[in-house]
CSV table of C-alpha atoms and ligand atoms in Angstrom, one decimal:
chain,number,residue,atom,x,y,z
A,1,UNK,CA,-156.8,19.2,-7.3
A,2,UNK,CA,-155.0,21.5,-9.8
A,3,UNK,CA,-152.9,19.6,-12.2
A,4,UNK,CA,-150.4,22.3,-13.0
A,5,UNK,CA,-147.1,22.0,-11.0
A,6,UNK,CA,-145.7,25.2,-9.6
A,7,UNK,CA,-142.1,24.9,-8.9
A,8,UNK,CA,-139.8,27.2,-6.9
A,9,UNK,CA,-138.6,28.9,-10.0
A,10,UNK,CA,-138.7,28.7,-13.7
A,11,UNK,CA,-136.2,30.2,-16.2
A,12,UNK,CA,-136.2,33.2,-17.9
A,13,UNK,CA,-135.9,32.3,-21.7
A,14,UNK,CA,-134.9,34.4,-24.6
A,15,UNK,CA,-137.5,34.4,-27.5
A,16,UNK,CA,-136.5,31.5,-29.6
A,17,UNK,CA,-137.0,33.3,-32.8
A,18,UNK,CA,-134.4,35.9,-31.6
A,19,UNK,CA,-132.0,33.1,-30.8
A,20,UNK,CA,-132.1,31.6,-34.3
A,21,UNK,CA,-130.1,34.4,-36.0
A,22,UNK,CA,-127.3,34.2,-33.3
A,23,UNK,CA,-127.1,30.4,-33.8
A,24,UNK,CA,-127.0,30.9,-37.7
A,25,UNK,CA,-124.1,33.3,-37.1
A,26,UNK,CA,-122.3,30.9,-34.8
A,27,UNK,CA,-122.5,28.2,-37.2
A,28,UNK,CA,-121.0,30.5,-39.9
A,29,UNK,CA,-118.1,31.6,-37.9
A,30,UNK,CA,-117.4,28.0,-36.8
A,31,UNK,CA,-116.0,29.4,-33.5
A,32,UNK,CA,-117.6,27.9,-30.5
A,33,UNK,CA,-115.6,28.4,-27.5
A,34,UNK,CA,-112.2,29.9,-26.3
A,35,UNK,CA,-113.0,33.5,-25.7
A,36,UNK,CA,-114.9,34.1,-28.9
A,37,UNK,CA,-116.9,36.8,-30.4
A,38,UNK,CA,-120.0,36.4,-28.2
A,39,UNK,CA,-118.1,35.7,-25.0
A,40,UNK,CA,-116.3,38.9,-25.5
A,41,UNK,CA,-119.5,40.8,-26.1
A,42,UNK,CA,-121.3,39.3,-23.2
A,43,UNK,CA,-118.2,40.0,-20.8
A,44,UNK,CA,-118.4,43.7,-21.9
A,45,UNK,CA,-122.3,43.8,-21.7
A,46,UNK,CA,-122.1,42.3,-18.2
A,47,UNK,CA,-119.6,44.6,-17.1
A,48,UNK,CA,-121.6,47.6,-18.0
A,49,UNK,CA,-124.9,46.2,-16.7
A,50,UNK,CA,-123.3,45.2,-13.5
A,51,UNK,CA,-121.2,48.3,-12.9
A,52,UNK,CA,-118.2,46.1,-12.5
A,53,UNK,CA,-115.2,46.9,-14.8
A,54,UNK,CA,-113.3,43.6,-14.6
A,55,UNK,CA,-115.7,40.6,-15.3
A,56,UNK,CA,-114.6,37.0,-16.3
A,57,UNK,CA,-117.1,35.0,-17.6
A,58,UNK,CA,-117.2,31.2,-16.6
A,59,UNK,CA,-119.2,28.0,-17.3
A,60,UNK,CA,-120.9,27.8,-14.0
A,61,UNK,CA,-121.1,29.6,-10.6
A,62,UNK,CA,-118.9,27.1,-8.8
A,63,UNK,CA,-115.6,27.5,-10.7
A,64,UNK,CA,-115.4,31.2,-10.2
A,65,UNK,CA,-115.3,30.7,-6.3
A,66,UNK,CA,-112.6,27.8,-6.8
A,67,UNK,CA,-110.7,30.2,-9.1
A,68,UNK,CA,-111.1,33.3,-6.8
A,69,UNK,CA,-109.3,31.5,-4.1
A,70,UNK,CA,-106.7,30.1,-6.5
A,71,UNK,CA,-106.3,33.8,-7.9
A,72,UNK,CA,-105.8,35.4,-4.6
A,73,UNK,CA,-103.6,32.3,-3.2
A,74,UNK,CA,-105.9,31.5,-0.1
A,75,UNK,CA,-104.7,28.8,2.1
A,76,UNK,CA,-105.2,27.7,5.7
A,77,UNK,CA,-108.8,28.7,7.1
A,78,UNK,CA,-111.6,30.8,5.8
A,79,UNK,CA,-114.6,32.2,7.8
A,80,UNK,CA,-117.9,31.5,6.0
A,81,UNK,CA,-121.4,30.9,6.4
A,82,UNK,CA,-123.1,27.5,6.9
A,83,UNK,CA,-126.5,29.0,5.5
A,84,UNK,CA,-126.0,28.7,1.8
A,85,UNK,CA,-125.8,26.2,-1.3
A,86,UNK,CA,-123.0,23.6,-0.8
A,87,UNK,CA,-120.9,24.9,-3.6
A,88,UNK,CA,-119.9,27.9,-1.4
A,89,UNK,CA,-118.0,25.7,1.2
A,90,UNK,CA,-117.1,22.8,-1.3
A,91,UNK,CA,-114.9,25.6,-3.1
A,92,UNK,CA,-112.7,25.8,-0.1
A,93,UNK,CA,-112.6,22.1,0.2
A,94,UNK,CA,-111.3,21.8,-3.4
A,95,UNK,CA,-108.6,23.9,-2.6
A,96,UNK,CA,-107.4,22.2,0.5
A,97,UNK,CA,-108.7,25.1,2.8
A,98,UNK,CA,-110.7,24.5,6.1
A,99,UNK,CA,-113.9,26.1,6.4
A,100,UNK,CA,-114.7,27.9,9.6
A,101,UNK,CA,-118.4,28.4,10.0
A,102,UNK,CA,-119.9,31.5,11.6
A,103,UNK,CA,-123.5,31.8,12.6
A,104,UNK,CA,-125.8,34.2,10.8
A,105,UNK,CA,-127.9,37.2,11.5
A,106,UNK,CA,-131.6,36.1,11.7
A,107,UNK,CA,-132.5,39.4,10.0
A,108,UNK,CA,-130.5,39.0,6.6
A,109,UNK,CA,-129.7,35.3,6.9
A,110,UNK,CA,-126.1,36.4,6.2
A,111,UNK,CA,-123.0,35.9,8.1
A,112,UNK,CA,-123.1,37.7,11.3
A,113,UNK,CA,-120.3,40.3,11.4
A,114,UNK,CA,-120.4,40.7,15.0
A,115,UNK,CA,-119.3,37.0,15.4
A,116,UNK,CA,-116.5,36.9,12.8
A,117,UNK,CA,-113.6,38.3,15.0
A,118,UNK,CA,-114.0,35.5,17.4
A,119,UNK,CA,-113.4,32.9,14.8
A,120,UNK,CA,-110.1,34.4,13.5
A,121,UNK,CA,-106.9,32.2,14.2
A,122,UNK,CA,-103.3,32.7,13.0
A,123,UNK,CA,-104.3,30.6,10.1
A,124,UNK,CA,-107.2,32.7,8.8
A,125,UNK,CA,-106.5,34.1,5.4
A,126,UNK,CA,-110.0,35.2,4.2
A,127,UNK,CA,-113.7,35.8,4.7
A,128,UNK,CA,-116.2,34.3,2.3
A,129,UNK,CA,-119.6,35.6,2.9
A,130,UNK,CA,-122.7,34.9,0.7
A,131,UNK,CA,-125.2,37.6,-0.1
A,132,UNK,CA,-128.0,35.2,0.6
A,133,UNK,CA,-131.2,35.5,-1.2
A,134,UNK,CA,-129.6,38.7,-2.8
A,135,UNK,CA,-129.8,40.5,0.6
A,136,UNK,CA,-126.4,42.5,0.8
A,137,UNK,CA,-124.1,41.5,3.6
A,138,UNK,CA,-122.9,44.2,6.1
A,139,UNK,CA,-119.9,44.8,3.7
A,140,UNK,CA,-118.7,48.0,5.6
A,141,UNK,CA,-118.4,46.0,8.9
A,142,UNK,CA,-116.8,43.1,7.1
A,143,UNK,CA,-114.3,45.4,5.3
A,144,UNK,CA,-113.2,47.1,8.7
A,145,UNK,CA,-112.6,43.4,10.2
A,146,UNK,CA,-110.7,42.3,6.9
A,147,UNK,CA,-108.6,45.3,6.9
A,148,UNK,CA,-107.8,45.1,10.9
A,149,UNK,CA,-106.7,41.4,10.5
A,150,UNK,CA,-105.1,41.6,6.9
A,151,UNK,CA,-107.7,39.3,5.5
A,152,UNK,CA,-109.0,39.0,1.8
A,153,UNK,CA,-112.7,38.9,1.1
A,154,UNK,CA,-114.4,37.0,-1.5
A,155,UNK,CA,-118.4,37.4,-1.8
A,156,UNK,CA,-120.3,34.7,-3.1
A,157,UNK,CA,-122.9,36.9,-5.0
A,158,UNK,CA,-124.4,34.0,-6.8
A,159,UNK,CA,-127.8,35.2,-5.8
A,160,UNK,CA,-127.1,39.1,-5.9
A,161,UNK,CA,-127.2,39.7,-10.0
A,162,UNK,CA,-127.9,43.4,-10.3
A,163,UNK,CA,-128.4,44.3,-6.5
A,164,UNK,CA,-127.3,47.8,-5.7
A,165,UNK,CA,-127.0,49.6,-2.5
A,166,UNK,CA,-127.2,53.3,-2.3
A,167,UNK,CA,-126.7,53.3,-6.1
A,168,UNK,CA,-123.5,51.1,-6.0
A,169,UNK,CA,-123.4,47.5,-7.2
A,170,UNK,CA,-122.6,45.0,-4.5
A,171,UNK,CA,-119.9,43.8,-6.7
A,172,UNK,CA,-117.7,46.7,-5.9
A,173,UNK,CA,-117.1,45.5,-2.4
A,174,UNK,CA,-114.5,43.0,-1.3
A,175,UNK,CA,-111.5,41.7,-3.3
A,176,UNK,CA,-113.6,39.6,-5.5
A,177,UNK,CA,-117.2,38.6,-6.0
A,178,UNK,CA,-118.7,35.4,-7.9
A,179,UNK,CA,-121.9,35.2,-9.8
A,180,UNK,CA,-124.0,32.1,-10.7
A,181,UNK,CA,-126.0,32.4,-14.1
A,182,UNK,CA,-127.7,28.8,-13.4
A,183,UNK,CA,-131.1,28.2,-15.3
A,184,UNK,CA,-132.6,29.0,-11.8
A,185,UNK,CA,-131.2,32.2,-11.3
A,186,UNK,CA,-132.8,35.6,-11.8
A,187,UNK,CA,-130.5,36.1,-15.0
A,188,UNK,CA,-129.4,32.9,-16.5
A,189,UNK,CA,-127.1,31.5,-19.5
A,190,UNK,CA,-128.4,27.9,-18.7
A,191,UNK,CA,-125.3,27.2,-16.8
A,192,UNK,CA,-122.8,30.0,-16.2
A,193,UNK,CA,-121.1,32.3,-13.9
A,194,UNK,CA,-118.6,35.2,-13.7
A,195,UNK,CA,-115.8,36.4,-11.4
A,196,UNK,CA,-115.7,40.0,-10.7
A,197,UNK,CA,-112.4,41.7,-9.5
A,198,UNK,CA,-110.9,45.2,-9.0
A,199,UNK,CA,-108.1,45.6,-11.6
A,200,UNK,CA,-106.9,44.7,-15.1
A,201,UNK,CA,-103.9,42.7,-13.9
A,202,UNK,CA,-105.9,40.5,-11.7
A,203,UNK,CA,-108.4,39.6,-14.4
A,204,UNK,CA,-105.6,38.8,-16.7
A,205,UNK,CA,-104.6,36.1,-13.9
A,206,UNK,CA,-108.1,34.7,-13.7
A,207,UNK,CA,-108.5,34.5,-17.4
A,208,UNK,CA,-105.3,32.2,-17.4
A,209,UNK,CA,-106.5,30.4,-14.4
A,210,UNK,CA,-109.8,29.5,-16.2
A,211,UNK,CA,-107.9,28.3,-19.4
A,212,UNK,CA,-105.5,25.7,-18.0
A,213,UNK,CA,-103.2,28.5,-17.1
A,214,UNK,CA,-102.2,29.2,-20.6
A,215,UNK,CA,-100.6,32.8,-20.9
A,216,UNK,CA,-99.9,32.2,-24.6
A,217,UNK,CA,-99.5,29.4,-27.0
A,218,UNK,CA,-96.6,27.5,-25.2
A,219,UNK,CA,-96.7,29.1,-21.7
A,220,UNK,CA,-98.5,27.7,-18.8
A,221,UNK,CA,-98.2,29.8,-15.7
A,222,UNK,CA,-100.3,28.1,-13.2
A,223,UNK,CA,-102.2,24.8,-12.9
A,224,UNK,CA,-105.5,26.3,-14.2
A,225,UNK,CA,-108.6,24.9,-14.8
A,226,UNK,CA,-111.2,24.8,-17.8
A,227,UNK,CA,-113.8,27.2,-16.7
A,228,UNK,CA,-114.6,28.7,-20.1
A,229,UNK,CA,-118.1,29.6,-21.2
A,230,UNK,CA,-119.1,28.6,-25.1
A,231,UNK,CA,-120.4,30.9,-27.6
A,232,UNK,CA,-123.9,29.3,-27.7
A,233,UNK,CA,-124.5,30.2,-24.0
A,234,UNK,CA,-122.9,33.4,-24.4
A,235,UNK,CA,-125.2,34.6,-27.2
A,236,UNK,CA,-128.3,33.2,-25.2
A,237,UNK,CA,-126.8,35.4,-22.2
A,238,UNK,CA,-126.8,38.6,-24.5
A,239,UNK,CA,-130.5,38.2,-25.4
A,240,UNK,CA,-131.4,37.3,-21.6
A,241,UNK,CA,-129.8,40.4,-20.5
A,242,UNK,CA,-132.2,42.4,-22.4
A,243,UNK,CA,-135.1,40.8,-20.3
A,244,UNK,CA,-133.7,40.9,-16.9
A,245,UNK,CA,-134.8,44.2,-15.8
A,246,UNK,CA,-138.5,43.4,-16.7
A,247,UNK,CA,-138.1,40.1,-14.8
A,248,UNK,CA,-136.8,41.7,-11.7
A,249,UNK,CA,-139.9,44.3,-11.9
A,250,UNK,CA,-142.3,41.3,-12.2
A,251,UNK,CA,-140.5,39.4,-9.3
A,252,UNK,CA,-140.9,42.6,-7.2
A,253,UNK,CA,-144.6,42.8,-7.9
A,254,UNK,CA,-144.9,39.2,-6.9
A,255,UNK,CA,-143.0,40.0,-3.6
A,256,UNK,CA,-145.4,42.8,-2.9
A,257,UNK,CA,-148.4,40.4,-3.3
A,258,UNK,CA,-146.8,37.6,-1.1
A,259,UNK,CA,-146.1,40.4,1.4
A,260,UNK,CA,-149.5,41.8,1.5
A,261,UNK,CA,-151.4,38.5,1.5
A,262,UNK,CA,-149.3,36.8,4.2
A,263,UNK,CA,-148.9,39.9,6.5
A,264,UNK,CA,-151.5,38.9,9.0
A,265,UNK,CA,-150.8,35.1,8.9
A,266,UNK,CA,-149.8,34.3,12.6
A,267,UNK,CA,-146.6,32.4,12.7
A,268,UNK,CA,-145.2,33.4,9.1
A,269,UNK,CA,-142.7,35.9,8.6
A,270,UNK,CA,-141.1,37.3,5.7
A,271,UNK,CA,-138.1,39.5,4.8
A,272,UNK,CA,-138.8,43.3,4.3
A,273,UNK,CA,-137.1,45.4,1.7
A,274,UNK,CA,-134.0,47.2,2.8
A,275,UNK,CA,-134.0,51.1,2.4
A,276,UNK,CA,-131.5,52.1,-0.2
A,277,UNK,CA,-131.2,48.6,-1.8
A,278,UNK,CA,-132.3,47.8,-5.2
A,279,UNK,CA,-133.4,44.2,-4.6
A,280,UNK,CA,-133.4,41.4,-7.3
A,281,UNK,CA,-136.3,39.5,-5.5
A,282,UNK,CA,-134.0,36.3,-6.4
A,283,UNK,CA,-135.9,34.1,-3.7
A,284,UNK,CA,-138.8,34.7,-1.5
A,285,UNK,CA,-138.2,32.9,1.8
A,286,UNK,CA,-141.0,32.5,4.4
A,287,UNK,CA,-140.3,31.6,8.0
A,288,UNK,CA,-142.5,29.2,9.8
A,289,UNK,CA,-142.9,29.7,13.7
A,290,UNK,CA,-144.3,26.0,14.1
A,291,UNK,CA,-145.7,27.3,17.7
A,292,UNK,CA,-147.6,30.3,16.7
A,293,UNK,CA,-148.6,28.8,13.2
A,294,UNK,CA,-149.7,25.6,14.5
A,295,UNK,CA,-147.9,23.4,12.2
A,296,UNK,CA,-144.4,22.5,11.5
A,297,UNK,CA,-142.4,23.9,8.5
A,298,UNK,CA,-142.2,20.5,7.0
A,299,UNK,CA,-145.7,19.6,7.4
A,300,UNK,CA,-146.7,22.8,5.6
A,301,UNK,CA,-144.0,22.3,3.1
A,302,UNK,CA,-145.4,18.7,2.2
A,303,UNK,CA,-148.9,19.8,2.3
A,304,UNK,CA,-148.3,22.4,-0.2
A,305,UNK,CA,-146.8,19.8,-2.4
A,306,UNK,CA,-150.1,17.5,-2.1
A,307,UNK,CA,-151.5,20.9,-3.6
A,308,UNK,CA,-149.0,20.9,-6.5
A,309,UNK,CA,-146.8,23.7,-4.8
A,310,UNK,CA,-143.2,23.0,-4.9
A,311,UNK,CA,-141.4,25.3,-3.0
A,312,UNK,CA,-137.8,24.6,-1.6
A,313,UNK,CA,-136.2,24.6,1.8
A,314,UNK,CA,-133.3,26.7,0.8
A,315,UNK,CA,-131.2,26.3,2.8
A,316,UNK,CA,-131.9,23.2,4.8
A,317,UNK,CA,-129.9,21.1,5.8
A,318,UNK,CA,-127.0,23.5,6.7
A,319,UNK,CA,-123.8,22.7,4.8
A,320,UNK,CA,-122.3,22.2,8.4
A,321,UNK,CA,-124.5,19.2,8.8
A,322,UNK,CA,-123.3,17.2,5.8
A,323,UNK,CA,-120.6,14.5,6.3
A,324,UNK,CA,-117.6,16.2,4.7
A,325,UNK,CA,-118.1,19.0,7.3
A,326,UNK,CA,-119.8,17.9,10.5
A,327,UNK,CA,-116.5,16.7,12.1
A,328,UNK,CA,-115.4,20.4,12.2
A,329,UNK,CA,-115.5,22.1,15.6
A,330,UNK,CA,-117.4,25.0,14.0
A,331,UNK,CA,-119.7,22.8,12.4
A,332,UNK,CA,-121.2,21.8,15.8
A,333,UNK,CA,-125.1,22.9,16.0
A,334,UNK,CA,-124.5,24.6,19.3
A,335,UNK,CA,-122.1,27.0,17.7
A,336,UNK,CA,-124.7,27.8,15.0
A,337,UNK,CA,-128.0,28.2,17.0
A,338,UNK,CA,-129.6,30.9,14.4
A,339,UNK,CA,-128.7,29.2,11.3
A,340,UNK,CA,-129.9,25.8,12.7
A,341,UNK,CA,-133.2,27.5,13.7
A,342,UNK,CA,-133.6,29.5,10.4
A,343,UNK,CA,-132.8,26.4,8.4
A,344,UNK,CA,-135.8,24.6,10.3
A,345,UNK,CA,-138.1,27.2,9.7
A,346,UNK,CA,-137.5,28.3,6.0
A,347,UNK,CA,-139.6,27.6,2.9
A,348,UNK,CA,-138.7,29.6,-0.4
A,349,UNK,CA,-142.0,30.1,-2.1
A,350,UNK,CA,-142.4,30.1,-5.9
A,351,UNK,CA,-140.9,33.1,-7.2
A,352,UNK,CA,-140.1,33.9,-11.1
A,353,UNK,CA,-141.3,36.2,-13.8
A,354,UNK,CA,-144.4,34.8,-15.4
A,355,UNK,CA,-145.8,33.3,-12.2
A,356,UNK,CA,-149.6,34.1,-12.5
A,357,UNK,CA,-151.5,36.2,-10.0
A,358,UNK,CA,-154.2,33.4,-9.6
A,359,UNK,CA,-151.2,31.0,-8.6
A,360,UNK,CA,-150.0,33.4,-6.2
A,361,UNK,CA,-153.3,34.0,-4.5
A,362,UNK,CA,-153.6,30.1,-4.4
A,363,UNK,CA,-150.4,29.8,-2.6
A,364,UNK,CA,-151.2,32.7,-0.1
A,365,UNK,CA,-154.7,31.1,0.4
A,366,UNK,CA,-153.1,27.7,1.2
A,367,UNK,CA,-150.5,29.1,3.6
A,368,UNK,CA,-153.4,31.1,5.4
A,369,UNK,CA,-156.0,28.4,5.6
A,370,UNK,CA,-153.7,26.1,7.2
A,371,UNK,CA,-153.2,28.7,9.9
A,372,UNK,CA,-156.9,28.9,10.4
A,373,UNK,CA,-157.4,25.1,9.9
A,374,UNK,CA,-159.8,25.5,7.5
B,401,T4K,N1,-123.4,29.8,-4.5
B,401,T4K,C1,-124.5,29.9,-4.1
B,401,T4K,C2,-125.0,30.7,-3.0
B,401,T4K,C3,-125.6,29.3,-4.8
B,401,T4K,O1,-126.8,29.2,-4.6
B,401,T4K,C4,-125.0,28.5,-6.0
B,401,T4K,C5,-126.0,27.8,-6.8
B,401,T4K,C6,-124.0,28.4,-6.2
B,401,T4K,C7,-122.7,29.2,-5.5
B,401,T4K,C8,-123.2,27.6,-7.4
B,401,T4K,O2,-123.5,28.0,-8.6
B,401,T4K,P1,-123.8,27.1,-9.9
B,401,T4K,O3,-122.4,26.3,-10.0
B,401,T4K,O4,-124.8,26.2,-9.7
B,401,T4K,O5,-123.9,28.0,-11.1
B,401,T4K,C9,-130.3,25.0,-7.6
B,401,T4K,C10,-129.0,25.2,-8.8
B,401,T4K,O6,-128.7,24.1,-9.4
B,401,T4K,C11,-128.0,25.9,-8.1
B,401,T4K,O7,-127.4,26.7,-9.3
B,401,T4K,C12,-128.3,27.0,-7.0
B,401,T4K,N2,-127.2,27.8,-6.3
B,401,T4K,C13,-129.2,26.2,-5.8
B,401,T4K,C14,-129.6,27.3,-4.8
B,401,T4K,O8,-130.4,25.7,-6.5
B,401,T4K,P2,-131.4,22.5,-7.0
B,401,T4K,O9,-130.7,21.3,-6.9
B,401,T4K,O10,-132.2,22.8,-6.0
B,401,T4K,O11,-132.3,22.7,-8.4
B,401,T4K,P3,-133.2,21.9,-9.2
B,401,T4K,O12,-132.7,21.2,-10.2
B,401,T4K,O13,-133.8,21.1,-8.1
B,401,T4K,O14,-134.3,23.1,-9.6
B,401,T4K,C15,-135.1,23.9,-8.8
B,401,T4K,C16,-136.4,24.1,-9.4
B,401,T4K,O15,-136.2,25.0,-10.5
B,401,T4K,C17,-137.1,22.8,-10.2
B,401,T4K,O16,-137.9,22.2,-9.4
B,401,T4K,C18,-137.7,23.5,-11.3
B,401,T4K,C19,-136.9,24.6,-11.7
B,401,T4K,N3,-136.0,24.4,-12.9
B,401,T4K,C20,-134.8,23.9,-12.7
B,401,T4K,C21,-134.1,23.6,-14.0
B,401,T4K,C22,-132.7,23.3,-13.5
B,401,T4K,C23,-136.6,24.7,-14.1
B,401,T4K,O17,-137.8,25.1,-14.3
B,401,T4K,N4,-135.9,24.6,-15.2
B,401,T4K,C24,-134.5,24.1,-15.3
B,401,T4K,O18,-133.8,23.9,-16.1
B,401,T4K,O19,-130.1,23.5,-7.3
């Protein structure tokens, strides 16, 4: 029995020595939040890194979703995926919008664009897809549908930091995209997030909305919220940004080792890289075919835990099964057969820069040996 616990992820931390001068400077300035020096620096640095000119920083990755819906004045029904973290659908609920779940494509785990049109009603105003695990959605097809029906598109790009397709950032697609910089993400600011939009006017509106709606000392233009990122986390974010390319490279190597080690294990499948995509390897999902593997996903998941390997079943259970949503017609499992199957077969394996080769080999060995009943 090995004592060390290996969890699904471990945060990318800046060097503490590098952080101290930033903290000293913040102490000197005595300016801690509300669009401060480091906040502005990080917004600019992220806009450049992400190839997204209009970036608004937020204090987490959920408030940008809620704010995007406010900024675009979305109402009625929004088409979305059940295969995501609950925050995606909760953002609709918090805006009094009815989520309409559409099944996913088994190859990408993203909303199946072929099934979107059938879910459109006169009340539909937008589509909220997720680039699940950082796999880009079929953005051209989604744009075609949105343009035809006059719908807005808000991408939940919480997993897609730095992901590009044919040299273009995924954040360039849709009306808006949101990011999460939570501790568990490829790039983190402890808690944090951002909302990416297309033009300066919209960014201005978003910035009002994340600051209670203030458009000046005495003018409130909308019922905004407090979504602001503080100076300490902005400074931390500037330092983390220097490390993120190296971290993505390490993750790529880990993905290659997993793929090589698991390729002949009967009943276990993985997601391949897509040509033309700069992946960020934010998660490494495997899918267990219980019949072929000879063991259920849950049995493997808990077996791994007895060996101190703590993967996660992202995204099980489906959002559509939670009490808030399960009464909706679109939430019925028979309407979501692919998402239901995938949610019952997935395990996200440990994936983070710094995961050691010995540990990767041990994880592969546990999965492979289970299959051989050794
Ligand atoms: N949209 C999508 C598609 C998302 O996936 C998310 C968040 C959001 C929107 C909303 O963004 P935020 O508002 O959260 O910024 C985690 C995260 O809390 C959540 O951010 C993330 N998605 C979701 C997929 O995963 P949990 O409850 O599974 O995390 P937790 O605390 O169990 O952590 C998982 C493992 O990570 C731990 O076992 C160990 C490791 N860990 C975690 C933390 C917090 C560390 O090593 N250090 C840490 O500080 O939700």
